[in-house]
């Protein structure tokens, strides 16, 4: 039927969105900061050097000359782009070598690489799940996992963070005849805590659920770099492991590892693999070389954890909170969302780069993270700068007193 009234103009919402421009006007906009160069542990911005405590470059391999040489070599041999999907024209022997070596390292029979970690999660979840299935997802799981479930059309259920009893209650409520996949992070990207895999896999086994672990932040960090499943000796109990190359492996790309059968299926069902150009040759060679360095030099993984322990100790002595972190990701509690950006801005001026986190991403905090290649002097300076913020000490006191009241 003819409708005389005008439909609303979608673009009218642009003018109404002022949250970001308000921060820009206040000089407190913390996003899209252009960096003029980076050496791993330090970055350059507006002519100044900052200590980088906001990256996921856990092993510092983005600055490794061997990784650079491999990327350059691949660029010269294969060109600058794969120019298409692996399915058709964008597959190279490099992609397949990376898959074979990664699967072997993770202790899984097979792996498939995709162009980002985000696409690996979308591909694994939307490739596997259908609208008839249930996806039971940790409340703090990464956004890409939730997006993958949404894309699949599966029914989404959340369970309380890292809570095996909560998972049990959620699984108990599902219809007996419904297939179910439990979805967790290995190391949580905002908290830096490790998934309670022994308890969670036991519940999965009891309730006939498969489990996928996104080990973006466990790869390169736990168990000589093999990640969370290996850390607990539970690789056989984890059905699918997804990883990204954009953190410890100093590149761009991601992968899903599992049984031969699972990987074969996903290679023909994951639309984010089939309908997107493959990792560039340079990215593939960089990830492959970083993986080989990680295997040959597992001391890098102990170094990054030792560096983070030093910071955790230093911050505790300075009265600054570190959440439940036991990994290179250390969340520092802040008083409130409003104060977060002012503190962040002072830290940048003092030469320390951290990530301010605001709702809805998570409760307000400064997300700090550390590298094997940070020097002790750099780390001690970071502790000094954070410790000089009275509001961070007050926030830690508040967290401690509410924990003791609970
Ligand atoms: C837990 C987790 N999974 C997946 C991703 C996505 O990885 P990528 O940056 O390679 O797309 C990230 C990155 O932020 C992550 O933290």
mmCIF file of C-alpha atoms and ligand atoms in Angstrom:
data_model
loop_
_atom_site.group_PDB
_atom_site.id
_atom_site.type_symbol
_atom_site.label_atom_id
_atom_site.label_comp_id
_atom_site.label_asym_id
_atom_site.label_seq_id
_atom_site.Cartn_x
_atom_site.Cartn_y
_atom_site.Cartn_z
ATOM 1 C CA UNK A 1 0.000 0.000 0.000
ATOM 2 C CA UNK A 2 1.220 3.528 -0.791
ATOM 3 C CA UNK A 3 2.555 5.286 2.289
ATOM 4 C CA UNK A 4 2.496 9.067 2.018
ATOM 5 C CA UNK A 5 4.815 9.688 4.984
ATOM 6 C CA UNK A 6 8.572 9.831 4.391
ATOM 7 C CA UNK A 7 10.581 6.964 5.869
ATOM 8 C CA UNK A 8 13.118 8.064 8.477
ATOM 9 C CA UNK A 9 16.528 8.857 7.023
ATOM 10 C CA UNK A 10 19.074 6.403 8.396
ATOM 11 C CA UNK A 11 21.832 8.990 8.096
ATOM 12 C CA UNK A 12 20.096 11.404 10.451
ATOM 13 C CA UNK A 13 21.656 9.428 13.337
ATOM 14 C CA UNK A 14 25.144 10.647 12.455
ATOM 15 C CA UNK A 15 24.489 14.210 13.596
ATOM 16 C CA UNK A 16 22.975 12.950 16.859
ATOM 17 C CA UNK A 17 26.115 10.989 17.774
ATOM 18 C CA UNK A 18 28.301 13.272 19.856
ATOM 19 C CA UNK A 19 29.935 10.948 22.410
ATOM 20 C CA UNK A 20 33.244 10.783 20.531
ATOM 21 C CA UNK A 21 33.327 14.400 19.347
ATOM 22 C CA UNK A 22 32.633 15.589 22.928
ATOM 23 C CA UNK A 23 35.779 13.743 24.054
ATOM 24 C CA UNK A 24 37.743 15.208 21.141
ATOM 25 C CA UNK A 25 36.679 18.693 22.153
ATOM 26 C CA UNK A 26 37.745 18.007 25.740
ATOM 27 C CA UNK A 27 41.160 16.758 24.515
ATOM 28 C CA UNK A 28 40.404 13.338 26.046
ATOM 29 C CA UNK A 29 39.788 11.209 22.972
ATOM 30 C CA UNK A 30 41.819 8.017 23.482
ATOM 31 C CA UNK A 31 41.110 6.135 20.250
ATOM 32 C CA UNK A 32 42.800 5.880 16.838
ATOM 33 C CA UNK A 33 46.021 7.452 18.150
ATOM 34 C CA UNK A 34 48.364 7.624 15.161
ATOM 35 C CA UNK A 35 51.775 6.195 15.987
ATOM 36 C CA UNK A 36 54.728 7.395 13.961
ATOM 37 C CA UNK A 37 56.811 4.280 14.554
ATOM 38 C CA UNK A 38 57.336 1.448 16.961
ATOM 39 C CA UNK A 39 60.207 -0.609 18.240
ATOM 40 C CA UNK A 40 57.999 -3.012 20.189
ATOM 41 C CA UNK A 41 58.488 -1.976 23.787
ATOM 42 C CA UNK A 42 58.397 1.702 22.830
ATOM 43 C CA UNK A 43 56.364 3.676 20.296
ATOM 44 C CA UNK A 44 56.719 7.166 18.879
ATOM 45 C CA UNK A 45 53.906 9.665 18.964
ATOM 46 C CA UNK A 46 54.037 13.384 18.234
ATOM 47 C CA UNK A 47 57.835 13.295 18.324
ATOM 48 C CA UNK A 48 57.966 11.601 21.760
ATOM 49 C CA UNK A 49 58.878 8.096 22.807
ATOM 50 C CA UNK A 50 56.339 6.275 24.977
ATOM 51 C CA UNK A 51 56.701 2.966 26.813
ATOM 52 C CA UNK A 52 54.116 0.726 25.155
ATOM 53 C CA UNK A 53 51.973 -1.030 27.759
ATOM 54 C CA UNK A 54 48.903 -1.319 25.593
ATOM 55 C CA UNK A 55 49.802 -3.817 22.908
ATOM 56 C CA UNK A 56 49.436 -7.577 22.585
ATOM 57 C CA UNK A 57 52.954 -7.999 21.270
ATOM 58 C CA UNK A 58 53.717 -10.304 24.204
ATOM 59 C CA UNK A 59 56.978 -11.706 22.904
ATOM 60 C CA UNK A 60 58.143 -8.458 21.291
ATOM 61 C CA UNK A 61 58.544 -10.258 17.970
ATOM 62 C CA UNK A 62 57.155 -7.421 15.833
ATOM 63 C CA UNK A 63 60.639 -5.892 16.110
ATOM 64 C CA UNK A 64 62.566 -9.121 15.462
ATOM 65 C CA UNK A 65 64.826 -8.872 12.373
ATOM 66 C CA UNK A 66 64.139 -12.536 11.500
ATOM 67 C CA UNK A 67 60.405 -11.836 11.305
ATOM 68 C CA UNK A 68 61.046 -8.752 9.175
ATOM 69 C CA UNK A 69 63.352 -10.674 6.813
ATOM 70 C CA UNK A 70 60.755 -13.440 6.375
ATOM 71 C CA UNK A 71 58.035 -10.906 5.558
ATOM 72 C CA UNK A 72 60.311 -9.151 3.052
ATOM 73 C CA UNK A 73 61.302 -12.459 1.437
ATOM 74 C CA UNK A 74 57.659 -13.507 1.005
ATOM 75 C CA UNK A 75 56.751 -10.110 -0.389
ATOM 76 C CA UNK A 76 59.447 -10.453 -3.033
ATOM 77 C CA UNK A 77 58.633 -14.070 -3.886
ATOM 78 C CA UNK A 78 54.811 -14.044 -3.827
ATOM 79 C CA UNK A 79 53.960 -10.353 -4.270
ATOM 80 C CA UNK A 80 52.134 -7.962 -1.988
ATOM 81 C CA UNK A 81 48.721 -9.636 -1.939
ATOM 82 C CA UNK A 82 47.167 -13.065 -2.298
ATOM 83 C CA UNK A 83 44.453 -11.310 -4.359
ATOM 84 C CA UNK A 84 41.726 -13.727 -3.391
ATOM 85 C CA UNK A 85 40.231 -16.402 -1.191
ATOM 86 C CA UNK A 86 42.236 -19.503 -0.382
ATOM 87 C CA UNK A 87 39.299 -21.432 -1.762
ATOM 88 C CA UNK A 88 40.033 -20.228 -5.275
ATOM 89 C CA UNK A 89 43.284 -18.414 -6.073
ATOM 90 C CA UNK A 90 44.708 -17.190 -2.749
ATOM 91 C CA UNK A 91 46.264 -20.350 -1.295
ATOM 92 C CA UNK A 92 50.048 -20.733 -1.114
ATOM 93 C CA UNK A 93 52.467 -23.311 0.204
ATOM 94 C CA UNK A 94 53.223 -20.788 2.988
ATOM 95 C CA UNK A 95 49.623 -20.903 4.249
ATOM 96 C CA UNK A 96 49.762 -24.690 4.316
ATOM 97 C CA UNK A 97 53.139 -24.791 6.068
ATOM 98 C CA UNK A 98 51.798 -22.451 8.715
ATOM 99 C CA UNK A 99 48.741 -24.678 9.217
ATOM 100 C CA UNK A 100 50.814 -27.826 9.577
ATOM 101 C CA UNK A 101 53.330 -26.301 12.008
ATOM 102 C CA UNK A 102 50.672 -24.587 14.072
ATOM 103 C CA UNK A 103 48.558 -27.751 14.388
ATOM 104 C CA UNK A 104 51.650 -29.665 15.488
ATOM 105 C CA UNK A 105 52.566 -26.978 18.029
ATOM 106 C CA UNK A 106 49.057 -26.865 19.487
ATOM 107 C CA UNK A 107 48.872 -30.663 19.634
ATOM 108 C CA UNK A 108 45.891 -30.923 17.292
ATOM 109 C CA UNK A 109 45.686 -33.035 14.116
ATOM 110 C CA UNK A 110 44.828 -30.120 11.812
ATOM 111 C CA UNK A 111 44.397 -26.361 11.528
ATOM 112 C CA UNK A 112 43.041 -23.891 9.006
ATOM 113 C CA UNK A 113 44.302 -20.307 8.809
ATOM 114 C CA UNK A 114 42.052 -17.316 8.108
ATOM 115 C CA UNK A 115 42.832 -13.647 7.563
ATOM 116 C CA UNK A 116 42.224 -12.439 11.138
ATOM 117 C CA UNK A 117 41.451 -13.903 14.538
ATOM 118 C CA UNK A 118 38.042 -12.284 14.297
ATOM 119 C CA UNK A 119 37.371 -14.142 11.064
ATOM 120 C CA UNK A 120 38.629 -17.390 12.602
ATOM 121 C CA UNK A 121 35.985 -17.101 15.326
ATOM 122 C CA UNK A 122 33.246 -16.083 12.897
ATOM 123 C CA UNK A 123 34.184 -18.920 10.575
ATOM 124 C CA UNK A 124 34.397 -21.573 13.276
ATOM 125 C CA UNK A 125 31.089 -20.622 14.899
ATOM 126 C CA UNK A 126 28.970 -19.693 11.910
ATOM 127 C CA UNK A 127 30.451 -22.619 9.977
ATOM 128 C CA UNK A 128 29.606 -25.131 12.691
ATOM 129 C CA UNK A 129 26.446 -23.968 14.435
ATOM 130 C CA UNK A 130 22.909 -23.753 13.056
ATOM 131 C CA UNK A 131 19.722 -22.211 14.414
ATOM 132 C CA UNK A 132 18.831 -25.558 16.037
ATOM 133 C CA UNK A 133 21.962 -25.520 18.245
ATOM 134 C CA UNK A 134 22.812 -23.862 21.560
ATOM 135 C CA UNK A 135 25.929 -21.774 22.118
ATOM 136 C CA UNK A 136 26.764 -21.402 25.816
ATOM 137 C CA UNK A 137 29.198 -18.529 26.150
ATOM 138 C CA UNK A 138 31.191 -17.184 29.122
ATOM 139 C CA UNK A 139 29.887 -13.741 30.032
ATOM 140 C CA UNK A 140 33.324 -12.171 29.467
ATOM 141 C CA UNK A 141 34.114 -13.971 26.220
ATOM 142 C CA UNK A 142 35.490 -11.880 23.365
ATOM 143 C CA UNK A 143 33.073 -9.948 21.142
ATOM 144 C CA UNK A 144 34.099 -11.939 18.054
ATOM 145 C CA UNK A 145 32.776 -15.111 19.691
ATOM 146 C CA UNK A 146 29.414 -13.520 20.389
ATOM 147 C CA UNK A 147 29.323 -12.146 16.835
ATOM 148 C CA UNK A 148 30.078 -15.614 15.445
ATOM 149 C CA UNK A 149 27.197 -17.110 17.409
ATOM 150 C CA UNK A 150 24.851 -14.347 16.249
ATOM 151 C CA UNK A 151 25.866 -14.914 12.647
ATOM 152 C CA UNK A 152 25.159 -18.633 12.996
ATOM 153 C CA UNK A 153 21.621 -18.043 14.270
ATOM 154 C CA UNK A 154 22.251 -20.505 17.149
ATOM 155 C CA UNK A 155 20.504 -19.867 20.454
ATOM 156 C CA UNK A 156 22.843 -17.859 22.684
ATOM 157 C CA UNK A 157 23.062 -18.529 26.422
ATOM 158 C CA UNK A 158 25.573 -16.755 28.707
ATOM 159 C CA UNK A 159 27.004 -18.212 31.924
ATOM 160 C CA UNK A 160 28.726 -16.313 34.765
ATOM 161 C CA UNK A 161 32.406 -15.695 34.151
ATOM 162 C CA UNK A 162 34.621 -18.726 34.708
ATOM 163 C CA UNK A 163 31.948 -20.384 36.845
ATOM 164 C CA UNK A 164 31.638 -24.145 36.312
ATOM 165 C CA UNK A 165 28.527 -24.354 38.514
ATOM 166 C CA UNK A 166 26.930 -21.561 36.481
ATOM 167 C CA UNK A 167 27.783 -23.504 33.327
ATOM 168 C CA UNK A 168 26.237 -26.644 34.792
ATOM 169 C CA UNK A 169 23.003 -24.799 35.623
ATOM 170 C CA UNK A 170 22.854 -23.355 32.108
ATOM 171 C CA UNK A 171 23.464 -26.714 30.421
ATOM 172 C CA UNK A 172 20.879 -28.411 32.651
ATOM 173 C CA UNK A 173 18.184 -26.127 31.285
ATOM 174 C CA UNK A 174 18.801 -26.996 27.626
ATOM 175 C CA UNK A 175 16.543 -29.492 25.866
ATOM 176 C CA UNK A 176 18.054 -33.001 25.920
ATOM 177 C CA UNK A 177 17.942 -33.304 22.168
ATOM 178 C CA UNK A 178 19.794 -30.024 21.414
ATOM 179 C CA UNK A 179 23.450 -29.997 20.348
ATOM 180 C CA UNK A 180 25.502 -27.583 22.443
ATOM 181 C CA UNK A 181 28.852 -25.819 22.212
ATOM 182 C CA UNK A 182 30.509 -24.159 25.218
ATOM 183 C CA UNK A 183 32.606 -21.144 24.246
ATOM 184 C CA UNK A 184 35.330 -19.570 26.395
ATOM 185 C CA UNK A 185 38.521 -17.553 26.141
ATOM 186 C CA UNK A 186 41.705 -19.271 27.317
ATOM 187 C CA UNK A 187 43.063 -16.048 28.816
ATOM 188 C CA UNK A 188 40.556 -13.235 29.193
ATOM 189 C CA UNK A 189 41.618 -10.151 27.302
ATOM 190 C CA UNK A 190 40.304 -7.580 29.783
ATOM 191 C CA UNK A 191 40.961 -9.371 33.103
ATOM 192 C CA UNK A 192 44.122 -11.309 32.331
ATOM 193 C CA UNK A 193 42.766 -14.320 34.234
ATOM 194 C CA UNK A 194 42.995 -17.889 32.962
ATOM 195 C CA UNK A 195 39.933 -19.961 32.129
ATOM 196 C CA UNK A 196 39.160 -22.728 34.648
ATOM 197 C CA UNK A 197 39.443 -25.380 31.985
ATOM 198 C CA UNK A 198 39.646 -28.440 34.295
ATOM 199 C CA UNK A 199 36.279 -27.623 35.900
ATOM 200 C CA UNK A 200 34.625 -26.452 32.680
ATOM 201 C CA UNK A 201 35.695 -29.445 30.570
ATOM 202 C CA UNK A 202 34.450 -31.799 33.320
ATOM 203 C CA UNK A 203 31.001 -30.178 33.135
ATOM 204 C CA UNK A 204 31.059 -30.313 29.319
ATOM 205 C CA UNK A 205 31.842 -34.039 29.411
ATOM 206 C CA UNK A 206 28.962 -34.631 31.849
ATOM 207 C CA UNK A 207 26.438 -32.738 29.710
ATOM 208 C CA UNK A 208 27.550 -33.864 26.249
ATOM 209 C CA UNK A 209 28.761 -30.413 25.224
ATOM 210 C CA UNK A 210 31.616 -29.681 22.836
ATOM 211 C CA UNK A 211 33.973 -26.863 23.836
ATOM 212 C CA UNK A 212 35.772 -24.162 21.843
ATOM 213 C CA UNK A 213 38.611 -22.209 23.486
ATOM 214 C CA UNK A 214 39.675 -18.892 21.954
ATOM 215 C CA UNK A 215 43.335 -18.800 22.912
ATOM 216 C CA UNK A 216 44.243 -15.447 21.374
ATOM 217 C CA UNK A 217 46.040 -14.422 24.582
ATOM 218 C CA UNK A 218 47.230 -17.869 25.717
ATOM 219 C CA UNK A 219 49.232 -18.675 22.578
ATOM 220 C CA UNK A 220 52.827 -17.634 23.135
ATOM 221 C CA UNK A 221 52.245 -17.065 26.841
ATOM 222 C CA UNK A 222 51.217 -20.255 28.668
ATOM 223 C CA UNK A 223 52.890 -23.700 28.613
ATOM 224 C CA UNK A 224 55.942 -22.715 26.574
ATOM 225 C CA UNK A 225 53.596 -20.807 24.294
ATOM 226 C CA UNK A 226 51.339 -23.786 23.492
ATOM 227 C CA UNK A 227 48.497 -22.103 25.304
ATOM 228 C CA UNK A 228 45.758 -22.728 27.821
ATOM 229 C CA UNK A 229 44.757 -26.288 26.914
ATOM 230 C CA UNK A 230 48.399 -27.406 27.127
ATOM 231 C CA UNK A 231 48.844 -25.442 30.372
ATOM 232 C CA UNK A 232 46.254 -27.722 31.983
ATOM 233 C CA UNK A 233 47.249 -30.859 30.039
ATOM 234 C CA UNK A 234 43.750 -30.862 28.533
ATOM 235 C CA UNK A 235 44.424 -30.504 24.810
ATOM 236 C CA UNK A 236 42.515 -33.725 24.089
ATOM 237 C CA UNK A 237 39.461 -32.472 25.986
ATOM 238 C CA UNK A 238 39.219 -29.250 23.995
ATOM 239 C CA UNK A 239 37.433 -29.774 20.682
ATOM 240 C CA UNK A 240 38.360 -26.574 18.887
ATOM 241 C CA UNK A 241 41.095 -24.031 19.609
ATOM 242 C CA UNK A 242 41.053 -20.676 17.845
ATOM 243 C CA UNK A 243 44.069 -18.368 17.846
ATOM 244 C CA UNK A 244 45.179 -15.105 16.357
ATOM 245 C CA UNK A 245 48.548 -14.161 14.882
ATOM 246 C CA UNK A 246 48.113 -10.488 15.801
ATOM 247 C CA UNK A 247 49.432 -10.898 19.340
ATOM 248 C CA UNK A 248 52.370 -13.186 20.213
ATOM 249 C CA UNK A 249 52.963 -14.121 16.568
ATOM 250 C CA UNK A 250 53.645 -10.555 15.471
ATOM 251 C CA UNK A 251 51.501 -10.627 12.364
ATOM 252 C CA UNK A 252 47.901 -10.553 11.185
ATOM 253 C CA UNK A 253 45.700 -13.614 10.764
ATOM 254 C CA UNK A 254 44.077 -16.346 12.790
ATOM 255 C CA UNK A 255 43.402 -20.067 12.844
ATOM 256 C CA UNK A 256 41.057 -22.807 13.998
ATOM 257 C CA UNK A 257 42.668 -26.062 15.158
ATOM 258 C CA UNK A 258 40.905 -29.356 15.810
ATOM 259 C CA UNK A 259 40.392 -32.828 14.393
ATOM 260 C CA UNK A 260 41.031 -33.520 10.675
ATOM 261 C CA UNK A 261 37.295 -33.976 10.254
ATOM 262 C CA UNK A 262 36.379 -30.694 11.955
ATOM 263 C CA UNK A 263 38.934 -28.684 9.989
ATOM 264 C CA UNK A 264 37.905 -30.304 6.698
ATOM 265 C CA UNK A 265 34.281 -29.387 7.433
ATOM 266 C CA UNK A 266 35.095 -25.791 8.368
ATOM 267 C CA UNK A 267 37.263 -25.326 5.263
ATOM 268 C CA UNK A 268 34.104 -25.879 3.225
ATOM 269 C CA UNK A 269 31.586 -24.141 5.489
ATOM 270 C CA UNK A 270 33.328 -21.097 7.002
ATOM 271 C CA UNK A 271 32.146 -18.175 4.909
ATOM 272 C CA UNK A 272 34.700 -15.800 6.468
ATOM 273 C CA UNK A 273 37.362 -18.067 4.942
ATOM 274 C CA UNK A 274 35.676 -18.735 1.627
ATOM 275 C CA UNK A 275 34.508 -15.213 0.819
ATOM 276 C CA UNK A 276 37.501 -13.152 1.917
ATOM 277 C CA UNK A 277 41.042 -12.806 0.590
ATOM 278 C CA UNK A 278 43.623 -14.898 2.404
ATOM 279 C CA UNK A 279 46.419 -13.645 4.657
ATOM 280 C CA UNK A 280 48.997 -11.726 2.649
ATOM 281 C CA UNK A 281 52.200 -13.640 1.876
ATOM 282 C CA UNK A 282 54.175 -11.243 4.112
ATOM 283 C CA UNK A 283 51.780 -11.772 7.058
ATOM 284 C CA UNK A 284 51.851 -15.529 6.566
ATOM 285 C CA UNK A 285 55.647 -15.669 6.480
ATOM 286 C CA UNK A 286 55.892 -13.357 9.502
ATOM 287 C CA UNK A 287 53.533 -15.567 11.544
ATOM 288 C CA UNK A 288 55.342 -18.738 10.461
ATOM 289 C CA UNK A 289 58.726 -17.312 11.423
ATOM 290 C CA UNK A 290 57.423 -15.989 14.740
ATOM 291 C CA UNK A 291 56.009 -19.453 15.472
ATOM 292 C CA UNK A 292 59.393 -21.045 14.723
ATOM 293 C CA UNK A 293 61.137 -18.528 16.989
ATOM 294 C CA UNK A 294 58.629 -19.252 19.740
ATOM 295 C CA UNK A 295 59.261 -22.994 19.427
ATOM 296 C CA UNK A 296 63.025 -22.558 19.423
ATOM 297 C CA UNK A 297 63.102 -19.974 22.216
ATOM 298 C CA UNK A 298 60.487 -20.900 24.830
ATOM 299 C CA UNK A 299 62.385 -18.730 27.330
ATOM 300 C CA UNK A 300 60.543 -15.792 25.708
ATOM 301 C CA UNK A 301 57.311 -17.077 27.236
ATOM 302 C CA UNK A 302 58.799 -17.303 30.711
ATOM 303 C CA UNK A 303 60.375 -13.875 30.236
ATOM 304 C CA UNK A 304 57.059 -12.193 29.477
ATOM 305 C CA UNK A 305 55.422 -13.770 32.508
ATOM 306 C CA UNK A 306 58.341 -12.815 34.742
ATOM 307 C CA UNK A 307 58.161 -9.224 33.504
ATOM 308 C CA UNK A 308 54.446 -9.082 34.275
ATOM 309 C CA UNK A 309 55.081 -10.573 37.736
ATOM 310 C CA UNK A 310 57.586 -7.794 38.396
ATOM 311 C CA UNK A 311 54.967 -5.179 37.476
ATOM 312 C CA UNK A 312 52.285 -6.906 39.566
ATOM 313 C CA UNK A 313 54.601 -6.928 42.583
ATOM 314 C CA UNK A 314 55.586 -3.298 42.032
ATOM 315 C CA UNK A 315 51.998 -2.139 41.669
ATOM 316 C CA UNK A 316 50.920 -4.062 44.771
ATOM 317 C CA UNK A 317 53.712 -2.365 46.742
ATOM 318 C CA UNK A 318 52.578 1.009 45.389
ATOM 319 C CA UNK A 319 48.993 0.261 46.452
ATOM 320 C CA UNK A 320 47.656 0.010 42.888
ATOM 321 C CA UNK A 321 45.180 -2.796 42.047
ATOM 322 C CA UNK A 322 45.842 -5.544 39.495
ATOM 323 C CA UNK A 323 42.523 -7.427 39.424
ATOM 324 C CA UNK A 324 42.624 -11.231 39.160
ATOM 325 C CA UNK A 325 45.386 -11.192 36.606
ATOM 326 C CA UNK A 326 48.061 -13.907 36.523
ATOM 327 C CA UNK A 327 49.220 -13.272 32.957
ATOM 328 C CA UNK A 328 50.880 -10.432 30.981
ATOM 329 C CA UNK A 329 47.527 -8.597 30.889
ATOM 330 C CA UNK A 330 47.148 -6.498 34.046
ATOM 331 C CA UNK A 331 43.909 -4.532 34.501
ATOM 332 C CA UNK A 332 44.280 -1.545 36.804
ATOM 333 C CA UNK A 333 41.021 -0.497 38.504
ATOM 334 C CA UNK A 334 40.072 3.175 38.229
ATOM 335 C CA UNK A 335 37.630 5.197 40.354
ATOM 336 C CA UNK A 336 34.973 5.687 37.659
ATOM 337 C CA UNK A 337 34.406 6.011 33.919
ATOM 338 C CA UNK A 338 34.737 9.784 33.982
ATOM 339 C CA UNK A 339 38.096 9.872 35.737
ATOM 340 C CA UNK A 340 39.557 7.125 33.533
ATOM 341 C CA UNK A 341 40.347 9.343 30.580
ATOM 342 C CA UNK A 342 41.922 12.082 32.666
ATOM 343 C CA UNK A 343 44.258 9.535 34.258
ATOM 344 C CA UNK A 344 44.985 7.995 30.842
ATOM 345 C CA UNK A 345 45.895 11.427 29.486
ATOM 346 C CA UNK A 346 48.285 12.113 32.385
ATOM 347 C CA UNK A 347 49.959 8.735 31.825
ATOM 348 C CA UNK A 348 50.488 9.522 28.139
ATOM 349 C CA UNK A 349 52.048 12.847 29.139
ATOM 350 C CA UNK A 350 54.315 10.963 31.555
ATOM 351 C CA UNK A 351 55.432 8.706 28.678
ATOM 352 C CA UNK A 352 53.369 5.561 29.383
ATOM 353 C CA UNK A 353 50.897 4.197 26.812
ATOM 354 C CA UNK A 354 48.026 2.147 28.279
ATOM 355 C CA UNK A 355 44.506 1.382 27.059
ATOM 356 C CA UNK A 356 41.569 3.031 28.795
ATOM 357 C CA UNK A 357 38.596 0.656 28.885
ATOM 358 C CA UNK A 358 35.104 2.015 29.316
ATOM 359 C CA UNK A 359 31.636 0.430 29.463
ATOM 360 C CA UNK A 360 30.121 -1.330 27.568
ATOM 361 C CA UNK A 361 33.438 -3.071 26.705
ATOM 362 C CA UNK A 362 33.990 -3.812 30.419
ATOM 363 C CA UNK A 363 33.846 -2.021 33.760
ATOM 364 C CA UNK A 364 36.163 1.020 33.658
ATOM 365 C CA UNK A 365 39.840 0.217 33.997
ATOM 366 C CA UNK A 366 43.222 0.777 32.475
ATOM 367 C CA UNK A 367 44.204 -2.303 30.538
ATOM 368 C CA UNK A 368 47.958 -2.674 30.717
ATOM 369 C CA UNK A 369 49.978 -5.439 29.091
ATOM 370 C CA UNK A 370 53.635 -6.393 29.013
ATOM 371 C CA UNK A 371 56.260 -7.844 26.692
ATOM 372 C CA UNK A 372 59.253 -10.148 26.973
ATOM 373 C CA UNK A 373 61.317 -7.296 25.547
ATOM 374 C CA UNK A 374 60.417 -4.590 28.072
ATOM 375 C CA UNK A 375 63.511 -3.672 30.078
ATOM 376 C CA UNK A 376 63.426 -3.622 33.869
ATOM 377 C CA UNK A 377 64.037 0.125 33.737
ATOM 378 C CA UNK A 378 60.992 0.596 31.526
ATOM 379 C CA UNK A 379 58.814 -1.532 33.790
ATOM 380 C CA UNK A 380 60.004 0.219 36.934
ATOM 381 C CA UNK A 381 59.196 3.552 35.310
ATOM 382 C CA UNK A 382 55.674 2.306 34.493
ATOM 383 C CA UNK A 383 55.155 1.255 38.118
ATOM 384 C CA UNK A 384 56.460 4.645 39.283
ATOM 385 C CA UNK A 385 54.097 6.536 36.963
ATOM 386 C CA UNK A 386 51.036 4.440 37.862
ATOM 387 C CA UNK A 387 51.949 4.502 41.559
ATOM 388 C CA UNK A 388 52.042 8.301 41.475
ATOM 389 C CA UNK A 389 48.299 8.444 40.702
ATOM 390 C CA UNK A 390 46.414 8.842 44.002
ATOM 391 C CA UNK A 391 43.119 7.973 42.322
ATOM 392 C CA UNK A 392 44.453 4.560 41.308
ATOM 393 C CA UNK A 393 45.415 3.863 44.915
ATOM 394 C CA UNK A 394 41.962 4.967 46.085
ATOM 395 C CA UNK A 395 40.307 2.707 43.485
ATOM 396 C CA UNK A 396 42.391 -0.234 44.730
ATOM 397 C CA UNK A 397 41.343 0.475 48.320
ATOM 398 C CA UNK A 398 37.707 0.564 47.254
ATOM 399 C CA UNK A 399 38.002 -2.777 45.424
ATOM 400 C CA UNK A 400 39.734 -4.323 48.450
ATOM 401 C CA UNK A 401 37.117 -3.090 50.917
ATOM 402 C CA UNK A 402 34.185 -4.244 48.783
ATOM 403 C CA UNK A 403 35.869 -7.664 48.399
ATOM 404 C CA UNK A 404 36.301 -8.006 52.166
ATOM 405 C CA UNK A 405 32.677 -6.909 52.750
ATOM 406 C CA UNK A 406 31.367 -9.533 50.292
HETATM 407 C C1 LIG B 1 40.168 -13.032 22.704
HETATM 408 C C2 LIG B 1 40.292 -12.493 21.309
HETATM 409 N N1 LIG B 1 39.810 -13.210 20.293
HETATM 410 C C3 LIG B 1 39.886 -12.767 19.022
HETATM 411 C C4 LIG B 1 40.456 -11.554 18.718
HETATM 412 C C5 LIG B 1 40.495 -11.078 17.291
HETATM 413 O O1 LIG B 1 41.764 -11.237 16.765
HETATM 414 P P1 LIG B 1 42.277 -10.370 15.522
HETATM 415 O O2 LIG B 1 42.774 -9.090 16.043
HETATM 416 O O3 LIG B 1 43.340 -11.219 14.911
HETATM 417 O O4 LIG B 1 41.121 -10.204 14.595
HETATM 418 C C6 LIG B 1 40.990 -10.776 19.748
HETATM 419 C C7 LIG B 1 41.616 -9.473 19.446
HETATM 420 O O5 LIG B 1 41.272 -8.462 19.970
HETATM 421 C C8 LIG B 1 40.899 -11.253 21.076
HETATM 422 O O6 LIG B 1 41.373 -10.524 22.095
#
